[in-house]
C-alpha atoms as one frame of an Amber mdcrd trajectory, in Angstrom:
protein
  -0.107  -0.045  -0.025   1.329   3.438  -0.739   0.555   6.631   1.011  -0.620
   9.823  -1.190   0.264  13.053  -0.715  -2.138  15.334   1.773  -3.364  17.625
  -0.980  -6.391  16.558  -2.901  -5.501  18.169  -6.483  -4.396  15.167  -8.659
  -4.424  16.540 -12.417  -5.343  13.348 -14.026  -7.242   9.904 -13.181  -7.179
   7.405 -16.098  -9.184   4.271 -16.654  -8.221   1.844 -19.113  -9.710  -1.637
 -19.942  -7.687  -3.781 -22.217 -10.506  -6.464 -23.405  -8.031  -8.749 -25.232
  -6.166  -9.322 -22.111  -9.317  -8.839 -19.732  -6.971  -6.119 -17.869  -8.179
  -3.109 -15.963  -5.381  -0.325 -15.430  -6.031   2.738 -13.323  -3.698   5.666
 -12.926  -3.640   8.728 -10.866  -1.052  11.459 -11.178   0.062  15.029 -10.654
   2.892  15.223 -12.561   5.105  14.559  -9.344   3.633  11.303  -8.000   2.078
   8.662 -10.253  -0.008   5.831  -8.815  -0.859   2.861 -11.028  -2.838  -0.199
 -10.591  -3.223  -3.083 -13.114  -5.426  -6.184 -12.520  -7.222  -8.911 -14.389
  -8.806 -10.372 -11.441 -12.882  -9.753 -11.273 -12.966  -9.027  -7.632 -10.227
  -6.437  -8.195 -12.161  -5.151 -11.216 -15.227  -4.583  -8.955 -13.388  -2.846
  -6.278 -11.834  -0.410  -8.561 -15.206   0.263 -10.280 -16.541   1.320  -6.591
 -13.443   3.335  -5.896 -13.817   5.080  -9.281 -17.479   5.913  -8.503 -16.437
   7.275  -4.989 -13.869   9.327  -6.670 -16.322  10.785  -9.370 -18.723  11.528
  -6.437 -16.151  13.361  -4.504 -15.150  15.378  -7.431 -18.606  16.275  -8.240
 -19.636  17.350  -4.400 -16.474  19.603  -4.146 -16.727  21.678  -7.150
């Protein structure tokens, strides 16, 4: 597990799915720190889907 900086100003959040390999990749970066996670396990994909949804809700509510 890695720790992210205390600030909440990530500049980019990317989700990419490769159907051929069945692999989901998520990446968050602020051009200084880059956090990336890839998986092909269904359980992890579901967890990442929940994480993505909660991040989107948080971004919308703080606008």
